[in-house]
mmCIF file of C-alpha atoms (C1' of nucleotides) in Angstrom:
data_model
loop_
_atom_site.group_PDB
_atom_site.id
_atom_site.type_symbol
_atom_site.label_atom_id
_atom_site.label_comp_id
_atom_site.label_asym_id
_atom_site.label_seq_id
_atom_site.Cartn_x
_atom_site.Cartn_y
_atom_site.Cartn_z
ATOM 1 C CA UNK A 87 6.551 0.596 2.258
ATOM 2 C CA UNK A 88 6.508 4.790 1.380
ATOM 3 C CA UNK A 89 3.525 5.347 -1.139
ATOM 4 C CA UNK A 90 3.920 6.640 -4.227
ATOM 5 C CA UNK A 91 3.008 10.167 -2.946
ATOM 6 C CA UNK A 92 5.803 10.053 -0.602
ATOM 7 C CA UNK A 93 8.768 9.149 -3.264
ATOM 8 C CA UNK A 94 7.572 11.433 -5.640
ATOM 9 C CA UNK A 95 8.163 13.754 -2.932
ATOM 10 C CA UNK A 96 11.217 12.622 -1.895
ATOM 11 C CA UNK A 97 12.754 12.406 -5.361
ATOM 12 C CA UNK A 98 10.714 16.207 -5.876
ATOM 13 C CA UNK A 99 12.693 17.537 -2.942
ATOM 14 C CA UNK A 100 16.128 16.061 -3.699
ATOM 15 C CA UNK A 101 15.628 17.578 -7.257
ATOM 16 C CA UNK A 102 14.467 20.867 -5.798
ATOM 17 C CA UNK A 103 17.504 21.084 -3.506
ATOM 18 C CA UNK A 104 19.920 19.954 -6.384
ATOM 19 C CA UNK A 105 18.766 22.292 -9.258
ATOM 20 C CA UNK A 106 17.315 25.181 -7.846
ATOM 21 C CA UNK A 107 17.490 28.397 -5.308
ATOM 22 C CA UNK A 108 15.647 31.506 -4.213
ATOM 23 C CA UNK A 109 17.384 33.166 -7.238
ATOM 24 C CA UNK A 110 16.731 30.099 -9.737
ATOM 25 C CA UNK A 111 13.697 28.217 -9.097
ATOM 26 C CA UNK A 112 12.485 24.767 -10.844
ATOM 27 C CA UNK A 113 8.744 24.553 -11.827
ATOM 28 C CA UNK A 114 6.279 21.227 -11.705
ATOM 29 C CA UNK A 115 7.336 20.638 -15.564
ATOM 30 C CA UNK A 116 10.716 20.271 -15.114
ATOM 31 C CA UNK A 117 10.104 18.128 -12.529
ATOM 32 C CA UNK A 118 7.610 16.289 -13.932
ATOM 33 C CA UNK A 119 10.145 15.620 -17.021
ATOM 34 C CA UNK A 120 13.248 15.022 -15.351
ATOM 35 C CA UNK A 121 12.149 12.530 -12.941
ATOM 36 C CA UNK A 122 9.257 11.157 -14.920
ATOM 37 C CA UNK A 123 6.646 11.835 -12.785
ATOM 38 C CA UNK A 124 2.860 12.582 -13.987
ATOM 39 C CA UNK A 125 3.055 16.157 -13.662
ATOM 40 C CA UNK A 126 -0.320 17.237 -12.424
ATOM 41 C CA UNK A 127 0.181 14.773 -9.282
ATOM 42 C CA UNK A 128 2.838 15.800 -8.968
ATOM 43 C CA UNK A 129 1.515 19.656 -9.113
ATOM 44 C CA UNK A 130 -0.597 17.950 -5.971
ATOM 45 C CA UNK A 131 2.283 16.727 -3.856
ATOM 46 C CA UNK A 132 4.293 19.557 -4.372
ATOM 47 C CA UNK A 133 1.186 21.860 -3.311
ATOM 48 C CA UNK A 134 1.001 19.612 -0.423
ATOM 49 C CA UNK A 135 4.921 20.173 0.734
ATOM 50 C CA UNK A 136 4.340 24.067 0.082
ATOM 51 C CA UNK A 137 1.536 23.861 2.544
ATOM 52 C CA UNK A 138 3.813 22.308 4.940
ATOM 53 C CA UNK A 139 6.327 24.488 4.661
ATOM 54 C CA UNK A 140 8.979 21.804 3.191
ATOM 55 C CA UNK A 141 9.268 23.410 0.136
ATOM 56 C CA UNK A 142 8.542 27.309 -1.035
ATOM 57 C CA UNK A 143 6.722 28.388 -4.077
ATOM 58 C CA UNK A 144 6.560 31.703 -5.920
ATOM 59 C CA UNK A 145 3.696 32.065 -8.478
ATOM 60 C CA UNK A 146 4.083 33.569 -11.864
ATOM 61 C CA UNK A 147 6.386 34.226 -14.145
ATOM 62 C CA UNK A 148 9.801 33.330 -13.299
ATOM 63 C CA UNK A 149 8.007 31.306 -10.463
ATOM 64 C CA UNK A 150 8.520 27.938 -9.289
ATOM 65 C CA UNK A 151 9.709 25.882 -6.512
ATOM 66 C CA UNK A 152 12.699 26.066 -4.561
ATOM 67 C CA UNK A 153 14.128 25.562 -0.598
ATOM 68 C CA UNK A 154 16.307 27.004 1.620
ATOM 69 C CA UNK A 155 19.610 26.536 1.860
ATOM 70 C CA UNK A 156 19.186 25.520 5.759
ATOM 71 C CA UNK A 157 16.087 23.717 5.246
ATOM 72 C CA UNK A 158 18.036 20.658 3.143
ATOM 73 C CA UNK A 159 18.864 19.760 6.718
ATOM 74 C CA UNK A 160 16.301 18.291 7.168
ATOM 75 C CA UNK A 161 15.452 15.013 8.114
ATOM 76 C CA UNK A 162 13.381 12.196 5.453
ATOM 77 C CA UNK A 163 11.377 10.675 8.267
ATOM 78 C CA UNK A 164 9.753 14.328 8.083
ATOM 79 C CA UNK A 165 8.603 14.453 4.842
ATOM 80 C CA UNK A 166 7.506 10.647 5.704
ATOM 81 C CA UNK A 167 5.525 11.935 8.209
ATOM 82 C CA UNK A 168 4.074 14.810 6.371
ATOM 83 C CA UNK A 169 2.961 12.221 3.385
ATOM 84 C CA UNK A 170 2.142 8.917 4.742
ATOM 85 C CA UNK A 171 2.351 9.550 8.520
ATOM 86 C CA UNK A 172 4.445 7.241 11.068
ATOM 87 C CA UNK A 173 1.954 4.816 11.414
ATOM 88 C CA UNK A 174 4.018 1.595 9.497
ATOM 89 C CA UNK A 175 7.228 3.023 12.173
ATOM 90 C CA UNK A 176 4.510 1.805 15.177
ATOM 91 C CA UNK A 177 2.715 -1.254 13.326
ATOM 92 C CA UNK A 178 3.279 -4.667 13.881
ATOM 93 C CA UNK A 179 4.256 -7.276 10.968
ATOM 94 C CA UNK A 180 1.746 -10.030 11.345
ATOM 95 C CA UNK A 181 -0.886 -6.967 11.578
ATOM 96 C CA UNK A 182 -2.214 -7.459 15.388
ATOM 97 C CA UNK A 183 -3.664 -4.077 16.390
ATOM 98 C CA UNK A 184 -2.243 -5.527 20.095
ATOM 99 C CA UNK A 185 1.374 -5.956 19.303
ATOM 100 C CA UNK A 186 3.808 -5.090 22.093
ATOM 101 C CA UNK A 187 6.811 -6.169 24.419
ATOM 102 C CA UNK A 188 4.499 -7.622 26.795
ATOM 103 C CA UNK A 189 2.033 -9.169 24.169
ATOM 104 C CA UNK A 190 3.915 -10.214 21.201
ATOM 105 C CA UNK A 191 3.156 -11.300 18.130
ATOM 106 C CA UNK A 192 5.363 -14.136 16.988
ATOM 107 C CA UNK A 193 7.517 -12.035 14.711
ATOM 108 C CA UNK A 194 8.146 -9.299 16.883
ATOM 109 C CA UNK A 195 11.473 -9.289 17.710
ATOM 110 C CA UNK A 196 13.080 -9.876 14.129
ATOM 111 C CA UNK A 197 10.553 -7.492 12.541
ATOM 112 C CA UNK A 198 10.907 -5.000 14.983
ATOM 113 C CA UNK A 199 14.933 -4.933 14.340
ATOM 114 C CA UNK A 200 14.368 -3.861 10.824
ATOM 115 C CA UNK A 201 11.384 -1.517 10.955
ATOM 116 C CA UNK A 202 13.090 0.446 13.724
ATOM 117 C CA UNK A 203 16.647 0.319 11.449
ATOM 118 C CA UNK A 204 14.453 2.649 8.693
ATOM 119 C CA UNK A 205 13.092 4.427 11.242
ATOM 120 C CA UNK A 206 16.610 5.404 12.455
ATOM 121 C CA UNK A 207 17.821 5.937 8.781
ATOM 122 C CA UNK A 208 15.018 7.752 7.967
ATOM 123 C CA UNK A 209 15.294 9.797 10.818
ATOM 124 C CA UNK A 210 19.275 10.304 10.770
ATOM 125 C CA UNK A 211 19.249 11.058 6.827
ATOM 126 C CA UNK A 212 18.956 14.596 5.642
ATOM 127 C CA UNK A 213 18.113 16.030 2.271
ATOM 128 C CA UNK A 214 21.181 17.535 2.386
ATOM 129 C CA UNK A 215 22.874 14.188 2.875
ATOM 130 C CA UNK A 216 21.407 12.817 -0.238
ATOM 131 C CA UNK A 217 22.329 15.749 -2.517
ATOM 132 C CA UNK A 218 25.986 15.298 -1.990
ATOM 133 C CA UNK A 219 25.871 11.838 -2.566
ATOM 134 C CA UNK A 220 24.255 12.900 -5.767
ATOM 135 C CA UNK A 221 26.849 15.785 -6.112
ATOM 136 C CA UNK A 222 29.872 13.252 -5.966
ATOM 137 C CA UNK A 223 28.154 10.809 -8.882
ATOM 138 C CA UNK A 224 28.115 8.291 -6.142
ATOM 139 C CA UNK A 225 24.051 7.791 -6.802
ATOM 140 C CA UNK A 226 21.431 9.181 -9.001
ATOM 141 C CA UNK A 227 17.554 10.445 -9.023
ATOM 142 C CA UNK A 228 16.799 10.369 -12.325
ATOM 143 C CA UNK A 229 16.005 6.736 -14.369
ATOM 144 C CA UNK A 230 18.999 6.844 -16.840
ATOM 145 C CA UNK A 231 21.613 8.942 -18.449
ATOM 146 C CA UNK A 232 24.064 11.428 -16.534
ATOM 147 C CA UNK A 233 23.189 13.940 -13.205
ATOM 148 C CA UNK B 346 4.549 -3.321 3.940
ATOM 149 C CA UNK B 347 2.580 -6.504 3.285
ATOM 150 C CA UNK B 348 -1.117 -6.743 2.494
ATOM 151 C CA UNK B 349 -4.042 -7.012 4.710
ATOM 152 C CA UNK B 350 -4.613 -9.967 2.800
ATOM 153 C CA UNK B 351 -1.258 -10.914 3.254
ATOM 154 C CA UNK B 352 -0.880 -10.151 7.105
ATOM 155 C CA UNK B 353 -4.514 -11.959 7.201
ATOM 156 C CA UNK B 354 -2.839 -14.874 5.609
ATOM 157 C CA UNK B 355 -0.384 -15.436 7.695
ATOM 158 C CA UNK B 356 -1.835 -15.413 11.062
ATOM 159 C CA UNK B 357 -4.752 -17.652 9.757
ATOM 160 C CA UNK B 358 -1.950 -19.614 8.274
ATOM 161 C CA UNK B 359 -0.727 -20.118 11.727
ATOM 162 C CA UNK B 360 -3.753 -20.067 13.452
ATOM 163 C CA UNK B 361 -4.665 -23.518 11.339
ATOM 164 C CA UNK B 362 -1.133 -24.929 11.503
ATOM 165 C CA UNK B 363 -1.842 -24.339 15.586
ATOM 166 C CA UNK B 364 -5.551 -25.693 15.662
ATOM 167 C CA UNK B 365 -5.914 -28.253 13.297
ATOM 168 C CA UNK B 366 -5.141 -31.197 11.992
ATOM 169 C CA UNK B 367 -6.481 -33.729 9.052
ATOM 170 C CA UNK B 368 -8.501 -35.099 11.730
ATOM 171 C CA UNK B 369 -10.239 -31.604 13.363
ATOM 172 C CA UNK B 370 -10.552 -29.170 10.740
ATOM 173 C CA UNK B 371 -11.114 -25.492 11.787
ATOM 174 C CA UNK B 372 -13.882 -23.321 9.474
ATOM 175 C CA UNK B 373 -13.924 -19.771 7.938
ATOM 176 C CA UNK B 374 -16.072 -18.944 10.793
ATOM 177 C CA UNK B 375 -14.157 -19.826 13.923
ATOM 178 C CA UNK B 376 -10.812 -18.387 12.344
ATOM 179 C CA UNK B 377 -12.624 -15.087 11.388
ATOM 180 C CA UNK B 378 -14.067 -15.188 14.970
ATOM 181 C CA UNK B 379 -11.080 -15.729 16.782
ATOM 182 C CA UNK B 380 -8.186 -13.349 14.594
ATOM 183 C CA UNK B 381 -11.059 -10.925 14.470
ATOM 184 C CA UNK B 382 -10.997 -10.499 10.699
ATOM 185 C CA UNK B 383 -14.074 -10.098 8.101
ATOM 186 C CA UNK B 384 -15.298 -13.215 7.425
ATOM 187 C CA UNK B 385 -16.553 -13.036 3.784
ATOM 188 C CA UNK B 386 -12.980 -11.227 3.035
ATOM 189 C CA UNK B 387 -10.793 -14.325 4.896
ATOM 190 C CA UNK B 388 -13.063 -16.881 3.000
ATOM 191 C CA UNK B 389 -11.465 -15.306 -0.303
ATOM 192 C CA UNK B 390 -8.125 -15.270 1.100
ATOM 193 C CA UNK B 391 -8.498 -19.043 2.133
ATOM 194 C CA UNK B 392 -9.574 -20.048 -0.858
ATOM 195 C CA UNK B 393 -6.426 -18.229 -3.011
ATOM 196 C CA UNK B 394 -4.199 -20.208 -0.670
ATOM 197 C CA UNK B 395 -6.239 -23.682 -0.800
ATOM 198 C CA UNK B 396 -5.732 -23.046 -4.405
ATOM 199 C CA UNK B 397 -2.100 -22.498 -4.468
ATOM 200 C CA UNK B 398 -1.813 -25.645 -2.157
ATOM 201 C CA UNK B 399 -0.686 -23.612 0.653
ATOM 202 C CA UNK B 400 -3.399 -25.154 2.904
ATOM 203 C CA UNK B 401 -5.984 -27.313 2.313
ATOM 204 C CA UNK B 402 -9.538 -27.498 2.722
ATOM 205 C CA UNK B 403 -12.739 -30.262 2.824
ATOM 206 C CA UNK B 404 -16.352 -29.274 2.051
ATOM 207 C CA UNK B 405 -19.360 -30.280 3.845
ATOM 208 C CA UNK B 406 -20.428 -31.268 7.746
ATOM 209 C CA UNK B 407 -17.177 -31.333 9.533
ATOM 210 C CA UNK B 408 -15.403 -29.931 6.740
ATOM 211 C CA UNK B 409 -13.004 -26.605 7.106
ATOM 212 C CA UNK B 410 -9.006 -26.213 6.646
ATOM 213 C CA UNK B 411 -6.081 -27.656 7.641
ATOM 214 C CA UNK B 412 -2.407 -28.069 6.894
ATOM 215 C CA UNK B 413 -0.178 -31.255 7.036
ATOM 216 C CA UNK B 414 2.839 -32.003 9.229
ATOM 217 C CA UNK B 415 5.262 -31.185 6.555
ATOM 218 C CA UNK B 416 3.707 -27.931 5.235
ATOM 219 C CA UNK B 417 4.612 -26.103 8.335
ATOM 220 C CA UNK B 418 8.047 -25.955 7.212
ATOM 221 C CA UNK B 419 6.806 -23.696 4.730
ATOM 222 C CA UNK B 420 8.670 -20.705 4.849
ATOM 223 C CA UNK B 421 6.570 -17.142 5.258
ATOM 224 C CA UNK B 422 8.315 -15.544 2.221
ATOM 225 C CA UNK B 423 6.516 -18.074 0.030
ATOM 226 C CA UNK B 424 3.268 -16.548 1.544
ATOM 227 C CA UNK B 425 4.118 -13.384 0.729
ATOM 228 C CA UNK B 426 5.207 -14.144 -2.491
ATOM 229 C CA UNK B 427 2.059 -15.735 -3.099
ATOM 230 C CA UNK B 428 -0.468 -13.187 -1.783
ATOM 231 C CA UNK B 429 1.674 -9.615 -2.640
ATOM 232 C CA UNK B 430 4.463 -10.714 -4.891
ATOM 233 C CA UNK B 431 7.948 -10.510 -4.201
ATOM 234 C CA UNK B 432 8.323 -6.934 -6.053
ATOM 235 C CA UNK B 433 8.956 -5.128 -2.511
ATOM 236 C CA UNK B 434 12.351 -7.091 -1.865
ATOM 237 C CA UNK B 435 13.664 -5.700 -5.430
ATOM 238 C CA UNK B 436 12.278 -2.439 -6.010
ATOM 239 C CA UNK B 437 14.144 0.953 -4.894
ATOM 240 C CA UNK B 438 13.634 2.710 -1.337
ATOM 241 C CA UNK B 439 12.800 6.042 -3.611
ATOM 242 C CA UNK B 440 10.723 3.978 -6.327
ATOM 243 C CA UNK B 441 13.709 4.580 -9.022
ATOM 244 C CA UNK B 442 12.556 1.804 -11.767
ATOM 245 C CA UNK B 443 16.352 1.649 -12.824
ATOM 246 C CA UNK B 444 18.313 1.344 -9.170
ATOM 247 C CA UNK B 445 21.499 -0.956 -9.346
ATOM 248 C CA UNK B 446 24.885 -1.211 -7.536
ATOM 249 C CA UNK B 447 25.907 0.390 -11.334
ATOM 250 C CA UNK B 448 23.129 2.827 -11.212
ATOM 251 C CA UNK B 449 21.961 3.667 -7.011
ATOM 252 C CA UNK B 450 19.627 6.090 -5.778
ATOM 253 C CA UNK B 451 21.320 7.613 -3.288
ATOM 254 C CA UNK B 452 19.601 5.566 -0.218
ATOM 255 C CA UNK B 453 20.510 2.673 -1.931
ATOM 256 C CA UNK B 454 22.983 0.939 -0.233
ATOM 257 C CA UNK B 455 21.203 2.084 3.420
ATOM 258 C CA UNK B 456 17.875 1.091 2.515
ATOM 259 C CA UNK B 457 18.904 -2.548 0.787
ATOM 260 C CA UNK B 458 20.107 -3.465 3.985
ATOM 261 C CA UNK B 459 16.952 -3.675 5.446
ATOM 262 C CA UNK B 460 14.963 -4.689 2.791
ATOM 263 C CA UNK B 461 17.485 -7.442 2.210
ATOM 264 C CA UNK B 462 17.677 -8.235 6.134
ATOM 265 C CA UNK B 463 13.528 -8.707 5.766
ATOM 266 C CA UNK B 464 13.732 -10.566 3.010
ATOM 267 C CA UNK B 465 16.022 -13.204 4.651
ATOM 268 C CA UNK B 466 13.938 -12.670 7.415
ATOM 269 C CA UNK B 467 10.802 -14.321 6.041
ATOM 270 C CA UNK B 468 12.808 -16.889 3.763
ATOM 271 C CA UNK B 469 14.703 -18.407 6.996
ATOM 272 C CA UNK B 470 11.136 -18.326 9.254
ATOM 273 C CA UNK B 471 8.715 -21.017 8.778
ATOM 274 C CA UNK B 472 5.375 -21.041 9.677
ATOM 275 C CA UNK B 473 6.434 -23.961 12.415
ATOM 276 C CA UNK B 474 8.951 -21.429 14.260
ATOM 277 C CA UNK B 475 6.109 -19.000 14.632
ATOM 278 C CA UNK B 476 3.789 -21.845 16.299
ATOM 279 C CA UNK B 477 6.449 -22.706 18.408
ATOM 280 C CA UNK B 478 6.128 -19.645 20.116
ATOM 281 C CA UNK B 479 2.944 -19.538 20.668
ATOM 282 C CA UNK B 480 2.760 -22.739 21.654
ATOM 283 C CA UNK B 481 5.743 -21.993 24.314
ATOM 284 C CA UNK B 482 3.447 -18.500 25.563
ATOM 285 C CA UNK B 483 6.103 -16.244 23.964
ATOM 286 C CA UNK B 484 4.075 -15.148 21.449
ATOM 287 C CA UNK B 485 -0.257 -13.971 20.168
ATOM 288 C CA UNK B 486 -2.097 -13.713 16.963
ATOM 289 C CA UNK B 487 -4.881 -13.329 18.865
ATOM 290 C CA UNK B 488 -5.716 -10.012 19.830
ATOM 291 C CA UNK B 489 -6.077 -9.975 23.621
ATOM 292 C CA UNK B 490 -7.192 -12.870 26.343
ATOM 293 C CA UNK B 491 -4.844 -16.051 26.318
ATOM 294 C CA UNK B 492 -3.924 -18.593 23.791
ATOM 295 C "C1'" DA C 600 -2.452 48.950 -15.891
ATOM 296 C "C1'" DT C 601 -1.983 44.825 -18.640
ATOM 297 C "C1'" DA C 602 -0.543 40.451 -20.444
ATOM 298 C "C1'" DA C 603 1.851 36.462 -19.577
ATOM 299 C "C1'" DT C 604 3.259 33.019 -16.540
ATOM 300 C "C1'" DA C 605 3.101 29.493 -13.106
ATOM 301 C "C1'" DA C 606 1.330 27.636 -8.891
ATOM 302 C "C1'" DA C 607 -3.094 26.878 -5.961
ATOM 303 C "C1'" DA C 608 -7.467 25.047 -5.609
ATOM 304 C "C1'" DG C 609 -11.263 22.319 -6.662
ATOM 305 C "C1'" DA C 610 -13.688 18.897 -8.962
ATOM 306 C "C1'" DT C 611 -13.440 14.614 -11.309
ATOM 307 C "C1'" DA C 612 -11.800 10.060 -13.090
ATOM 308 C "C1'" DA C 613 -9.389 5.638 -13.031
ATOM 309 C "C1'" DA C 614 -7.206 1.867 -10.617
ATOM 310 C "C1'" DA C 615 -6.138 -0.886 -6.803
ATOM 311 C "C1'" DC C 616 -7.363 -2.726 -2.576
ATOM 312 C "C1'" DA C 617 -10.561 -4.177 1.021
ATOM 313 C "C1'" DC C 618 -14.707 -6.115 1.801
ATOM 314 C "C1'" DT C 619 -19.689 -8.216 1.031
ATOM 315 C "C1'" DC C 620 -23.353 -10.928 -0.802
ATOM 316 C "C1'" DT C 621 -25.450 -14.700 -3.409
ATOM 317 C "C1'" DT C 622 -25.325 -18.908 -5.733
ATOM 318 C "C1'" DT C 623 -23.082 -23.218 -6.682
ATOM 319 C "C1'" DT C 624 -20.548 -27.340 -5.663
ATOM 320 C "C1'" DA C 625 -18.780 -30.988 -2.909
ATOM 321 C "C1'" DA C 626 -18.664 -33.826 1.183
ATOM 322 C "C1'" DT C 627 -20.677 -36.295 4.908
ATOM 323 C "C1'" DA C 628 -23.897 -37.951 8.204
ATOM 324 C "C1'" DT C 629 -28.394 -39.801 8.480
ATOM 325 C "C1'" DA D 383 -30.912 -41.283 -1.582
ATOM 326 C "C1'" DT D 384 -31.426 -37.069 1.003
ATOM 327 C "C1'" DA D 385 -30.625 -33.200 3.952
ATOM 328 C "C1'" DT D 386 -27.188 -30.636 5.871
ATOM 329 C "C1'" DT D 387 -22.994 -28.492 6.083
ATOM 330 C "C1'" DA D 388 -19.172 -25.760 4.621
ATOM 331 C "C1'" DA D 389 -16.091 -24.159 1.120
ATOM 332 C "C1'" DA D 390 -15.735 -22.473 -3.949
ATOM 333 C "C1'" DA D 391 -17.005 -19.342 -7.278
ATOM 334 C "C1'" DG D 392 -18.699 -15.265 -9.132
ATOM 335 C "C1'" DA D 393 -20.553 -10.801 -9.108
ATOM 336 C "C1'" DG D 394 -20.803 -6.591 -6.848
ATOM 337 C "C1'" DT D 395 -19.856 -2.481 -3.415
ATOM 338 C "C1'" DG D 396 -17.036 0.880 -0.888
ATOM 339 C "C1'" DT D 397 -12.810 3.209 0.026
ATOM 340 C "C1'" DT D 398 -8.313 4.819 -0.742
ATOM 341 C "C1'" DT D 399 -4.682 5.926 -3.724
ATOM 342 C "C1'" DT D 400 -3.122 7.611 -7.910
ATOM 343 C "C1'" DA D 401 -3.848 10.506 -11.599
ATOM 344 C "C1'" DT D 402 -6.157 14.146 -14.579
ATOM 345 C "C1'" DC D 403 -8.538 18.320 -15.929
ATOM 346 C "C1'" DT D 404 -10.260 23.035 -15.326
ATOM 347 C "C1'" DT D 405 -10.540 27.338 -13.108
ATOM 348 C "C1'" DT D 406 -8.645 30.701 -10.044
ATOM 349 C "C1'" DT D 407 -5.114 33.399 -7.877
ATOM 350 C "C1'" DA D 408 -0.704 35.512 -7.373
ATOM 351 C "C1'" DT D 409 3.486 37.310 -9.374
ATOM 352 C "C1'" DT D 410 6.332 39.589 -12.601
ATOM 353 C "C1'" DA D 411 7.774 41.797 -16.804
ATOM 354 C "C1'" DT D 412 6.329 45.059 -20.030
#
DNA sequence: ATAATAAAAGATAAAACACTCTTTTAATAT
DNA sequence: ATATTAAAAGAGTGTTTTATCTTTTATTAT
């Protein structure tokens, strides 16, 4: 469904927002290591959020990546958006470029009831909503031992 | 979410569960024509599903594909399962390779409802149901005009 | 000012997916 | 039997996604 680009970045962020701030910033090896994620891609994605304002980045030493305390507001279906665009949100199931209320495809309805439920959670979830969940131990980011 | 090839499978799927029959067999050619999909790329999907059984096929004058009776109970999840694999409908909303109910990501329990809700989607619909639509004028794989 | 650090940028490589082309094989109508 | 038809099979191309490597630029500590 999200590409790999896009839950690297996802997982990036949530790790960003968790670990660091404009005093203590995280850099792409941490990252990389913590989460287990190739680390020059990842140098790429994380260079693509900068661009996008998403995330901040401070060269040198010292330097890294970090966000802003208001900024873990926001919403996932952004950084969807930013990464692998809305387009699957829109799409039909059964792939008909023509796919609408007035001409159908046969799965439609049903498909339409999930796709627009992510869409929704997507677009209701926040960053911010995700680190406490993380905060509590009621979830995790990393692949095993504690967070 | 699914494959072109998958998403091409299905409506041809359909398309020859709605047009033919052991008696009239439909050909690469017509179903390419009619779904509007690349001919030479359809005539490898057809012939991974001919091989798995999921439709059948004749050679020579007169020849072309068809499905029997019975088959169009098959449901669309075995498609899927088929063309892209059932991997989607287990793996994590933020690509975690360890997510669990012992060990969530913190969209976990969110995003399994949907993928689970999908996933019962396209076990409980059968190629038949979706041809009953059409057939009723309810529903298109076609891309514009009637059918 | 200078050296050290860490991200940005650019160029390249590998893999997966989408798609095409050519040759072979099987079926059927004559 | 033979010609014709249409799918099967195999090899190959193009594009996108994922991943890597190298060089440059900006920042900071000394």
């Amino acid at each position: 469904m999200l590409s790999k680009s896009c839950v690297y970045s996802l997982r990036s962020i949530i790790f960003i927002a968790y670990h660091a701030s404009k005093e203590v910033k995280v850099g792409i090896k941490e990252i990389a290591k913590e989460l287990e994620l190739p680390e020059p891609y990842l140098g790429k994605i994380l260079q693509q959020l900068t661009k996008h304002k998403i995330i901040l980045s401070v060269k040198g030493p010292h330097g890294g990546f970090y966000i802003e305390e208001e900024a873990e507001e926001l919403k996932l279906i952004r950084v969807v958006e930013v990464v692998d665009g809305l387009d699957f949100f829109y799409s039909c199931g059964l792939g008909l470029k023509q796919c609408s209320e007035t001409h159908p495809c046969p799965l439609h309805d049903d498909f339409k009831l999930y796709r627009d439920g992510l869409f929704t959670l997507f677009s209701n979830t926040s960053i911010a909503d995700l680190v406490h969940k993380i905060d509590k131990g009621n979830a995790f980011i990393r692949n095993l031992t504690k967070d």
